XYZ file of N, CA and C in Angstrom:
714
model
N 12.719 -25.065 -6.037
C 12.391 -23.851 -5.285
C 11.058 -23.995 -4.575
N 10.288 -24.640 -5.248
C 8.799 -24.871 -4.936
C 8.899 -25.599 -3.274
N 9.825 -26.475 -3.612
C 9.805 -27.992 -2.849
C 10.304 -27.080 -1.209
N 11.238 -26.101 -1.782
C 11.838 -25.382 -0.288
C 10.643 -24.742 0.371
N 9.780 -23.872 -0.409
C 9.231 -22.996 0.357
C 7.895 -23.762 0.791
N 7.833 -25.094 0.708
C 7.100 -26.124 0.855
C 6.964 -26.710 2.102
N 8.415 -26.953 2.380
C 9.064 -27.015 3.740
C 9.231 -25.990 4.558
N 9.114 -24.936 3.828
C 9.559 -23.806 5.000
C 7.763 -23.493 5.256
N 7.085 -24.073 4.767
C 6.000 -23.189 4.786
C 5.055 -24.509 6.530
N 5.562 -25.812 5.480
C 5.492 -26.610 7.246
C 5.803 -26.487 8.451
N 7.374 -25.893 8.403
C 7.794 -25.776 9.691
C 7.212 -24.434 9.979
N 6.806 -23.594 9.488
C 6.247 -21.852 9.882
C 4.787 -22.632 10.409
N 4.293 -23.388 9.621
C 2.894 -23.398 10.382
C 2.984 -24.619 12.154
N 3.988 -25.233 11.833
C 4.077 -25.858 13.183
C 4.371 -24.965 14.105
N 5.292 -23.885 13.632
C 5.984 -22.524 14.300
C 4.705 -21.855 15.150
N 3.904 -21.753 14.359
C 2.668 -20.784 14.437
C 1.787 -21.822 15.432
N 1.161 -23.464 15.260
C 0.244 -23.350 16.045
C 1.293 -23.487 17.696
N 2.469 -24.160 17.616
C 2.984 -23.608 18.996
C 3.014 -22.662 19.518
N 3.311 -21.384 19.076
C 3.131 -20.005 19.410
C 1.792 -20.014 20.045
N 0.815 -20.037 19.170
C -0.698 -20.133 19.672
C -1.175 -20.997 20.706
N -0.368 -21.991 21.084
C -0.847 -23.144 22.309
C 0.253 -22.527 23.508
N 0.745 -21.894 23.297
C 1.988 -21.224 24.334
C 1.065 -19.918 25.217
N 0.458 -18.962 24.401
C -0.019 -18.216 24.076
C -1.382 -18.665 25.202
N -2.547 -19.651 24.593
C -3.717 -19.675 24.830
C -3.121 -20.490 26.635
N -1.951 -20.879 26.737
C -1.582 -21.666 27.878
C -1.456 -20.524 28.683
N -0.510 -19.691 28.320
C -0.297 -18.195 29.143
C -1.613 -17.708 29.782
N -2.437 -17.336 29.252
C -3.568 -16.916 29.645
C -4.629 -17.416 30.576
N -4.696 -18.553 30.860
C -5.626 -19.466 31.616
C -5.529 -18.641 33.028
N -4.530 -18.946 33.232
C -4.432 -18.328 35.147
C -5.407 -16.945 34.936
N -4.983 -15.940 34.246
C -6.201 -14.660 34.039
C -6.996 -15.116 33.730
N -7.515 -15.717 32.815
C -8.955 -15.686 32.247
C -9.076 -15.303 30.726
N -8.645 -14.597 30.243
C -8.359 -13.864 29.410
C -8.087 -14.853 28.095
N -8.726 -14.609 27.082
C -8.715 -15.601 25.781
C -7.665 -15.230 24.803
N -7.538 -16.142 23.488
C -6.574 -15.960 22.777
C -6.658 -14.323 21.982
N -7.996 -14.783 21.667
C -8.331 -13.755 20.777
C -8.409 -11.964 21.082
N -7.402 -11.804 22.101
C -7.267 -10.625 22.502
C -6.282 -10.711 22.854
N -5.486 -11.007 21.839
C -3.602 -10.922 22.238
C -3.433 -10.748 20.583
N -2.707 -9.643 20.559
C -2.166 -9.481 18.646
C -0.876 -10.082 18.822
N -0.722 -11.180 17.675
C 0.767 -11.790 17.468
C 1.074 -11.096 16.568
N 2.194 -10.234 16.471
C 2.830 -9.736 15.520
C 4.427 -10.691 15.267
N 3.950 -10.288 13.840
C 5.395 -11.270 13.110
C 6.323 -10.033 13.266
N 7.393 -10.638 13.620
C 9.020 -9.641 13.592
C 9.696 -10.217 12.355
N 10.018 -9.394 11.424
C 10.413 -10.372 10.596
C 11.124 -9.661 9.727
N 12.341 -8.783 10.520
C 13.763 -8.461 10.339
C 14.388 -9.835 9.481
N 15.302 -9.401 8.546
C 15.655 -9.989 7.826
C 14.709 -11.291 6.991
N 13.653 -11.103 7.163
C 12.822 -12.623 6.452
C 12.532 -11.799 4.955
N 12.303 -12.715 3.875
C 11.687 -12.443 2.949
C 10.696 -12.129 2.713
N 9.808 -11.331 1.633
C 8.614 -11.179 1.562
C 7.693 -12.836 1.189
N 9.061 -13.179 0.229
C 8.143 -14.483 0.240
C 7.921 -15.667 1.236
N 8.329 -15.600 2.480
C 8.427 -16.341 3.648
C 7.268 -15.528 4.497
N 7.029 -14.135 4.205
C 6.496 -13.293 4.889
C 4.952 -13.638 4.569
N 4.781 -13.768 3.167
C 3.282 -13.904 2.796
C 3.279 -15.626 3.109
N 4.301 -16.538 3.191
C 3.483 -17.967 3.104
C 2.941 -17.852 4.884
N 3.554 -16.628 5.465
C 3.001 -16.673 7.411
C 1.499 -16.019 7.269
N 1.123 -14.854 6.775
C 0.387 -14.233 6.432
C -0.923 -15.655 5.595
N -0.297 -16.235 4.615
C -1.083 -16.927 4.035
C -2.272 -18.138 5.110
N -1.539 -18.342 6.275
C -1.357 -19.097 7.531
C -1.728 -18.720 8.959
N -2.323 -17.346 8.661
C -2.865 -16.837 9.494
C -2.177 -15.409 10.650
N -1.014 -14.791 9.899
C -0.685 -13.860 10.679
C -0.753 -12.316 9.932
N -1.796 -12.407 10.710
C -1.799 -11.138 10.128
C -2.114 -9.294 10.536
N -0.751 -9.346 11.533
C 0.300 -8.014 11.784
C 2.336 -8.975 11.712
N 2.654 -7.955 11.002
C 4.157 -8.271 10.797
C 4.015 -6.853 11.601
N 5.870 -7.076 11.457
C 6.385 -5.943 12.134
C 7.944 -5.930 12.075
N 8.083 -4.435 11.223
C 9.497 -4.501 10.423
C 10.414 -3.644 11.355
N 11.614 -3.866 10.957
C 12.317 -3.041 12.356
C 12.964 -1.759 11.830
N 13.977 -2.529 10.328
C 14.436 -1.116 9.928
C 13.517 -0.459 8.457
N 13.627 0.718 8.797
C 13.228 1.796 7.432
C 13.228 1.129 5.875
N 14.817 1.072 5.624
C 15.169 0.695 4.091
C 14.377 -0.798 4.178
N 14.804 -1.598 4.527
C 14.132 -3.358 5.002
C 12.485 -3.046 4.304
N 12.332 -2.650 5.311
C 10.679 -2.141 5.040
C 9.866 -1.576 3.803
N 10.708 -0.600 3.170
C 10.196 0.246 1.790
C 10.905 -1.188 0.527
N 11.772 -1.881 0.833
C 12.439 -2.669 -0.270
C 11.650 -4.076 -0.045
N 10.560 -4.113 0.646
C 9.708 -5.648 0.456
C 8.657 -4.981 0.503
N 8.292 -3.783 0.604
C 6.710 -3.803 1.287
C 5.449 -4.009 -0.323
N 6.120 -3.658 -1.775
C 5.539 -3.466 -2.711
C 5.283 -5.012 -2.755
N 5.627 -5.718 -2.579
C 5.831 -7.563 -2.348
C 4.719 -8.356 -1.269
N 4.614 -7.209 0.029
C 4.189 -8.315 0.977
C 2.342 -7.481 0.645
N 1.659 -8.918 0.716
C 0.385 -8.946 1.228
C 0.020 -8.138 2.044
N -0.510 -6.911 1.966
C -0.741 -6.113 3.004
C -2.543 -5.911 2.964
N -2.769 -6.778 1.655
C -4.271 -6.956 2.254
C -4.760 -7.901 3.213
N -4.189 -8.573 3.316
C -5.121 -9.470 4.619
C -3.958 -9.628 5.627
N -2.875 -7.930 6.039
C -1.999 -8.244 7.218
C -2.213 -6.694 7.518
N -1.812 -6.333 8.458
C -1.360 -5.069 9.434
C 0.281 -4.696 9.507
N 0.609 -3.586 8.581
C 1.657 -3.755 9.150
C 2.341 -2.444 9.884
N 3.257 -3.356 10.857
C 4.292 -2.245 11.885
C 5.622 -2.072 11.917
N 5.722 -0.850 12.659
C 7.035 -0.286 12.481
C 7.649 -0.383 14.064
N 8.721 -1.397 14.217
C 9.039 -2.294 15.666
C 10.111 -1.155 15.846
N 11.222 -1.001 15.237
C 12.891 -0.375 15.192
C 12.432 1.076 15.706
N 13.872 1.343 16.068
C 14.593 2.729 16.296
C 13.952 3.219 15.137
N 13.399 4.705 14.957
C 12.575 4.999 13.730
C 13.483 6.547 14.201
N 14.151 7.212 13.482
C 14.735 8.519 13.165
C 14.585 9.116 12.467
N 14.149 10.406 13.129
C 13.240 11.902 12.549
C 13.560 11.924 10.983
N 14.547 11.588 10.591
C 14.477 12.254 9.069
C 14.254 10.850 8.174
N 14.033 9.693 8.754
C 13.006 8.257 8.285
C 11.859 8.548 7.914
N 11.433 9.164 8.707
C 9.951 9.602 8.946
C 8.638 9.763 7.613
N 9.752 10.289 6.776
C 8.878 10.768 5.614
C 8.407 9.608 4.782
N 9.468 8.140 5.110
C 9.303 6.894 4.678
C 8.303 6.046 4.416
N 7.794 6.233 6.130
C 7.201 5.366 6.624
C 5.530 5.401 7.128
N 5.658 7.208 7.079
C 3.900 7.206 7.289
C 3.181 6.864 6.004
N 1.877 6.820 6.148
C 1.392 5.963 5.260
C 1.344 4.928 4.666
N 2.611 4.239 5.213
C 2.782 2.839 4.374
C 2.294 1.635 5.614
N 2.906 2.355 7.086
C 2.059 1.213 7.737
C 1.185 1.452 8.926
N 0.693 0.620 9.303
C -0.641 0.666 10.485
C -0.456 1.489 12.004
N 0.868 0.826 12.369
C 0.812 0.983 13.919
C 2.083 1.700 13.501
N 2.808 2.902 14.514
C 4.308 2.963 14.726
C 5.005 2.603 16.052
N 4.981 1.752 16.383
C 5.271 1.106 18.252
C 6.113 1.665 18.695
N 7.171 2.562 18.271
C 8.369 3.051 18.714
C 8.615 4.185 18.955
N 7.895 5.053 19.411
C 7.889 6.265 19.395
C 8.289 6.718 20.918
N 9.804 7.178 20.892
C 10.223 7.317 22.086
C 10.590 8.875 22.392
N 10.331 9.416 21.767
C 10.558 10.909 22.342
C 9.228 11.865 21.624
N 9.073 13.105 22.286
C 8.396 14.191 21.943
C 8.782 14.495 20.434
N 9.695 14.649 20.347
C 10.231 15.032 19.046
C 9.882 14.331 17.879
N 10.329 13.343 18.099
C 9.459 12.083 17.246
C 8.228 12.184 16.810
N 7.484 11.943 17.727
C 5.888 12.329 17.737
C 5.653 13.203 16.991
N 6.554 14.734 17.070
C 6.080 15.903 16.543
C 6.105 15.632 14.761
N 7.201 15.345 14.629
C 7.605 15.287 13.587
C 6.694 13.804 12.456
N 6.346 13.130 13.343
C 4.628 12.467 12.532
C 3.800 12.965 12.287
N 3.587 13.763 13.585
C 2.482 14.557 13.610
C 2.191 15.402 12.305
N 3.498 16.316 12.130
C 3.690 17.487 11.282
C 3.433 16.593 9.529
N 3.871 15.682 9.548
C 3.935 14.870 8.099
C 2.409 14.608 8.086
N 2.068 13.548 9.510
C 0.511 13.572 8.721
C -0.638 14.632 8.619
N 0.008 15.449 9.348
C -1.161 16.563 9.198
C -1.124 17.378 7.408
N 0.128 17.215 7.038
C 0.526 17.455 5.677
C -0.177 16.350 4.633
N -0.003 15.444 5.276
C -0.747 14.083 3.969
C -2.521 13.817 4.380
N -2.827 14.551 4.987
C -4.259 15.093 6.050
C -4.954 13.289 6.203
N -3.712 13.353 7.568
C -4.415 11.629 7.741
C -4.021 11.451 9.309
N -4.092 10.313 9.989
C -4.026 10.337 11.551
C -3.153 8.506 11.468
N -1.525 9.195 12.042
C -1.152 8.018 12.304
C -1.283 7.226 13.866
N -1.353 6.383 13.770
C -1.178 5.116 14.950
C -0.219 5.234 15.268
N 0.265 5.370 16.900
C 1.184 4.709 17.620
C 1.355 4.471 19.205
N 2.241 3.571 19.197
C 2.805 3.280 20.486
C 3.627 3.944 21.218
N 3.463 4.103 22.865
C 4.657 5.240 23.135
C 6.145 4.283 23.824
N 7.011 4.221 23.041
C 7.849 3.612 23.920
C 8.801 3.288 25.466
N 8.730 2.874 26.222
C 9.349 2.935 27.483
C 10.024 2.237 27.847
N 11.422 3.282 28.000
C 12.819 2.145 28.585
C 12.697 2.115 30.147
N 11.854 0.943 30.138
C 11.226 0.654 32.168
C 12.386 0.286 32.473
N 13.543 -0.303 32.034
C 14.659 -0.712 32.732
C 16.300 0.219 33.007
N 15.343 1.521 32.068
C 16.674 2.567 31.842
C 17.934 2.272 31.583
N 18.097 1.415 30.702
C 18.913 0.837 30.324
C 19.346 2.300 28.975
N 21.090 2.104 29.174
C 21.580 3.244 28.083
C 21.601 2.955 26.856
N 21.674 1.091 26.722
C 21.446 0.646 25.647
C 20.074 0.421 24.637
N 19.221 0.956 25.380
C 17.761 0.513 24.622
C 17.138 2.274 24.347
N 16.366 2.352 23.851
C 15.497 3.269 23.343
C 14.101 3.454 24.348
N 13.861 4.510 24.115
C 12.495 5.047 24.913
C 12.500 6.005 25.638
N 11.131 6.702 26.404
C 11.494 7.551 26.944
C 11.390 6.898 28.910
N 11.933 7.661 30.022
C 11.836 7.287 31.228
C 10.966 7.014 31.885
N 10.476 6.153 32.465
C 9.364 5.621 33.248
C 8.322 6.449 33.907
N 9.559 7.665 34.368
C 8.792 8.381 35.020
C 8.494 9.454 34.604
N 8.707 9.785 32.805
C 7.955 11.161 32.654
C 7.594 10.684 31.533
N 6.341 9.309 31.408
C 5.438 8.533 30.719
C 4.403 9.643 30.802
N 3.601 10.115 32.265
C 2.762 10.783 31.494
C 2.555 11.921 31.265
N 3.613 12.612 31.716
C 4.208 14.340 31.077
C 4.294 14.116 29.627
N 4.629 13.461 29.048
C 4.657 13.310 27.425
C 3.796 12.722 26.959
N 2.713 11.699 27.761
C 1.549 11.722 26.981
C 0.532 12.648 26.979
N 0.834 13.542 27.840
C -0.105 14.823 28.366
C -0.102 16.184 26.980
N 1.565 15.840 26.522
C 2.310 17.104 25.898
C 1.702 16.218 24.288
N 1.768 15.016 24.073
C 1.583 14.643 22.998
C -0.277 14.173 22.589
N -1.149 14.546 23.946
C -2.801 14.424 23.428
C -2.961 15.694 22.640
N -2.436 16.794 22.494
C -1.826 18.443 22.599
C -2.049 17.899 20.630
N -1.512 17.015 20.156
C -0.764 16.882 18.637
C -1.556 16.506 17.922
N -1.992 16.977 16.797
C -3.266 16.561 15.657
C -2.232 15.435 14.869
N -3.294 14.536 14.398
C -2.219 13.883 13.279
C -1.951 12.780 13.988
N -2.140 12.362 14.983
C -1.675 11.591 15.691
C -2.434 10.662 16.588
N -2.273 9.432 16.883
C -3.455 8.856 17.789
C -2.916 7.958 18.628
N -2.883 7.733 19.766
C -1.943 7.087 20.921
C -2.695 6.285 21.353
N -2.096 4.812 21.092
C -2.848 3.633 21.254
C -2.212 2.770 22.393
N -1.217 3.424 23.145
C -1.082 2.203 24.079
C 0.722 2.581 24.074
N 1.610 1.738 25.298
C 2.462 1.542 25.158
C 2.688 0.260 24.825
N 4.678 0.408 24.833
C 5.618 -0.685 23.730
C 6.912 -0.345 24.722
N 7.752 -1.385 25.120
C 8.689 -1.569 25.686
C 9.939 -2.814 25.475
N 11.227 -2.653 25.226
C 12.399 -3.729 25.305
C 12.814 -3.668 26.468
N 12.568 -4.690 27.422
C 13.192 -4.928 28.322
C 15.076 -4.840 28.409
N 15.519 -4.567 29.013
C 16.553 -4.816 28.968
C 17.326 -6.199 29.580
N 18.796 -6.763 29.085
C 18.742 -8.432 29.296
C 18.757 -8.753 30.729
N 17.775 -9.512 31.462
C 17.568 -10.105 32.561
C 18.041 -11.655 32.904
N 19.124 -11.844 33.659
C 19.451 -12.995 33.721
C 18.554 -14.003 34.251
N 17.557 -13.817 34.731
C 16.805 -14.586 35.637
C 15.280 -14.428 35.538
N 14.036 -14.861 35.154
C 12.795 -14.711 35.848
C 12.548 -13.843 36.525
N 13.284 -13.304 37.522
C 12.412 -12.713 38.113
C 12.478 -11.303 37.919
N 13.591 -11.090 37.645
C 13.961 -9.777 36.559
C 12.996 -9.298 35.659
N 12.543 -10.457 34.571
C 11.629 -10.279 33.840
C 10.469 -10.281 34.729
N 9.841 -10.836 35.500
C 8.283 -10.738 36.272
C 8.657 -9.061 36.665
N 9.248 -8.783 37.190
C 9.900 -7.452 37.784
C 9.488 -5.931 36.940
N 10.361 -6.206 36.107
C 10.162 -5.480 34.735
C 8.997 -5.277 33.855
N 8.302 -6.304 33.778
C 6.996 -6.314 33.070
C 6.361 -6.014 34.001
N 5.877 -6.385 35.278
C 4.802 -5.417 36.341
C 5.228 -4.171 36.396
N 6.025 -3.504 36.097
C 6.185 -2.353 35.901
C 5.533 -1.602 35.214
N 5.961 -2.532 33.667
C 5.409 -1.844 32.602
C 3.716 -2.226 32.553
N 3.194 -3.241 33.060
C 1.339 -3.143 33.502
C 0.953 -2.268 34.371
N 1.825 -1.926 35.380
C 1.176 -1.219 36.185
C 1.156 0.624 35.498
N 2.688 0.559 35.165
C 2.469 1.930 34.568
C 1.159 2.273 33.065
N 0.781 1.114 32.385
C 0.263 1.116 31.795
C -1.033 1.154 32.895
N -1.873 0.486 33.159
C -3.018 0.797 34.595
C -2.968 2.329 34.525
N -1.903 3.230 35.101
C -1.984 4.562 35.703
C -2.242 5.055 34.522
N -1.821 5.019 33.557
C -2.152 5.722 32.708
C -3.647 5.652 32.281
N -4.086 4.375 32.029
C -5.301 4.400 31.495
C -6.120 5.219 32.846
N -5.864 5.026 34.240
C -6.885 5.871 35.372
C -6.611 7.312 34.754
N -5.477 8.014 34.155
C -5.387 9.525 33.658
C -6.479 9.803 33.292
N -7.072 9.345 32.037
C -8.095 9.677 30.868
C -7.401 10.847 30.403
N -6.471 10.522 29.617
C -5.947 11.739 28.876
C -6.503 11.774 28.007
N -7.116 12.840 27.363
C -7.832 12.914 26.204
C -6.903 12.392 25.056
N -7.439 12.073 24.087
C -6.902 11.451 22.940
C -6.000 10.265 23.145
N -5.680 9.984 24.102
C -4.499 8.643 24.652
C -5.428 7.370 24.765
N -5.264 6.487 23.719
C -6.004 5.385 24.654
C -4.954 4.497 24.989
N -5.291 3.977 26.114
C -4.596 2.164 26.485
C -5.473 1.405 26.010
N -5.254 1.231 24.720
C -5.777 -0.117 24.196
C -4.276 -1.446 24.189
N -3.189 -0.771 23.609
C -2.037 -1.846 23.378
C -1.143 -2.030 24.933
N -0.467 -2.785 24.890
C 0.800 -3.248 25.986
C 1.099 -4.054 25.245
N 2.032 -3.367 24.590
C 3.414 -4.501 23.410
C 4.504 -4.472 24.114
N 4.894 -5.590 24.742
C 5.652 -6.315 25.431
C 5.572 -7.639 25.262
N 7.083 -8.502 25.173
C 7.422 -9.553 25.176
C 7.595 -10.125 23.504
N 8.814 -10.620 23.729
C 9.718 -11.008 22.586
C 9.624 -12.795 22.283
N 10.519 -13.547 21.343
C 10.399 -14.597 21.117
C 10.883 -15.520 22.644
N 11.662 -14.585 23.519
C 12.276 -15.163 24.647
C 12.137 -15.145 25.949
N 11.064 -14.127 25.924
C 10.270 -14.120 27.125
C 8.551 -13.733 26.639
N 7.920 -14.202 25.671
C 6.609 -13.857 25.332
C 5.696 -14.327 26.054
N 5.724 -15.327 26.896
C 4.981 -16.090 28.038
C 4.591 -15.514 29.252
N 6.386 -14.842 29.555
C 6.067 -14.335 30.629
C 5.261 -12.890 30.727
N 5.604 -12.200 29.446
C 5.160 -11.065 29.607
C 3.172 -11.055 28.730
N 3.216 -12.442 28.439
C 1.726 -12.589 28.784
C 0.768 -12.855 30.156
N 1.691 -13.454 31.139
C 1.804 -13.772 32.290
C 1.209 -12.236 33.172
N 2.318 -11.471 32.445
C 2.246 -9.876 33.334
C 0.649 -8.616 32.511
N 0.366 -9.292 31.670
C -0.296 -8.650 31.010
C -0.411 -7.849 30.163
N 0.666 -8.730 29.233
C 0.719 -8.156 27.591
C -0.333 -8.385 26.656
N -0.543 -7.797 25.959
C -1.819 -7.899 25.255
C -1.470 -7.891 23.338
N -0.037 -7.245 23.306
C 0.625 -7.731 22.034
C 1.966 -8.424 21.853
N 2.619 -9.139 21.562
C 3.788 -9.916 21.170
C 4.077 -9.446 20.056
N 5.835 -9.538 20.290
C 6.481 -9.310 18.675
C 7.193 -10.184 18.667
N 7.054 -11.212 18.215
C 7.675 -12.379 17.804
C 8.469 -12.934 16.951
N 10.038 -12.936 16.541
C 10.759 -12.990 15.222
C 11.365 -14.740 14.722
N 12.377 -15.074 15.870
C 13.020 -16.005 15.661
C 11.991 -17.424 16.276
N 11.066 -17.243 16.751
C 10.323 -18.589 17.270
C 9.411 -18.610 15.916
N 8.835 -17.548 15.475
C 8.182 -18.218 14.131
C 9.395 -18.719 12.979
N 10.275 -17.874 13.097
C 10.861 -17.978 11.152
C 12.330 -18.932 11.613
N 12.620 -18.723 13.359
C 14.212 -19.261 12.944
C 15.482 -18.377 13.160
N 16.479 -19.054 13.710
C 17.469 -18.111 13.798
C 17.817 -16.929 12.486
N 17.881 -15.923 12.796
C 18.230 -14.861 12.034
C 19.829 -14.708 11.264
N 19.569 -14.506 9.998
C 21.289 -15.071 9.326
C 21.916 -14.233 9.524
């Protein structure tokens, strides 16, 4: 058993400094250094014990997708020297799950949503983190709210105690081509830009979480500033 997670723990760290030379490569054309890009581990279906030998190795934000997944490893994973997030579809009556247990919530795609954090942490008298989500490609299949009433709802949600708005988070929807993706992600920088010119009270643009294990380059390219990364660190998913 030793001998496996021995090996798995080699190939995660070869995993990892490629990520990081991919990463510090992305950035050159801007200017812009490593050390202001958060790699978050995606790490749907991984173990806790695969989870801490990444953590052990230097990653430290994961990022879980579903609810149950999340509460059934989290007593397990290292959460002292990691950050952790909530990536998935997150539904109102989840909710009670998941505050307090982790850092960021990236998925927060409707008013309702929001409210209903809001209302929990103002009950557990604490201030959660999150991301506002945006389906830039309006796609029926993905989650978020519409591009274009980004900042009517961040306007309606500076309004909410309990709560602290750190940036947007977006899934592209599938692009056959480059340029789709360049397309899509200037979207989501630029709409991120307008927002930060708002100064909505309580809203900051600190995050732009964008870009996956399959386009994380490019959407460093466009000016992502966080990655969620699953199958390029750990491996096809079983």
């Amino acid at each position: 058993m030793m001998e496996k997670l021995s090996d798995k723990e080699c190939i995660l760290k070869e995993n990892i400094e490629k990520i990081k030379y991919n990463i510090t490569n992305a950035l050159k054309p801007s200017g812009r250094k490593p050390e202001d890009i958060t790699l978050v581990a995606a790490t749907k279906t991984v173990s806790s014990d695969v989870i801490n030998i990444a953590i052990k190795n230097g990653i430290n934000n994961i990022g879980e997708n579903r609810v149950q997944e999340l509460i059934t490893k989290f007593a397990d994973i290292n959460t002292t020297n990691s950050k952790v997030h909530f990536i998935g579809h997150l539904q109102k009556n989840k909710v009670k799950d998941i505050v307090g247990k982790v850092d960021l919530i990236q998925s927060v795609d409707s008013l309702d949503l929001a409210k209903k954090i809001s209302q929990l942490s103002n009950k557990l008298n604490m201030v959660t983190n999150i991301l506002v989500e945006v389906n830039i490609g309006n796609d029926q299949n993905k989650f978020g709210i519409d591009k274009d009433h980004t900042a009517e709802i961040l306007y309606n949600l500076s309004k909410l105690n309990g709560i602290k708005v750190w940036g947007l988070m977006s899934i592209l929807p599938i692009c056959e081509n480059k340029k789709d993706l360049y397309k899509y992600f200037g979207q989501m920088r630029q709409l991120f830009i307008d927002i930060k010119r708002e100064r909505i009270d309580n809203i900051n643009m600190n995050f732009l979480s964008m870009g996956m294990s399959s386009d994380y380059i490019e959407a460093l390219e466009c000016g992502s500033n966080m990655v969620r990364i699953g199958s390029a660190l750990f491996g096809a998913r079983n």
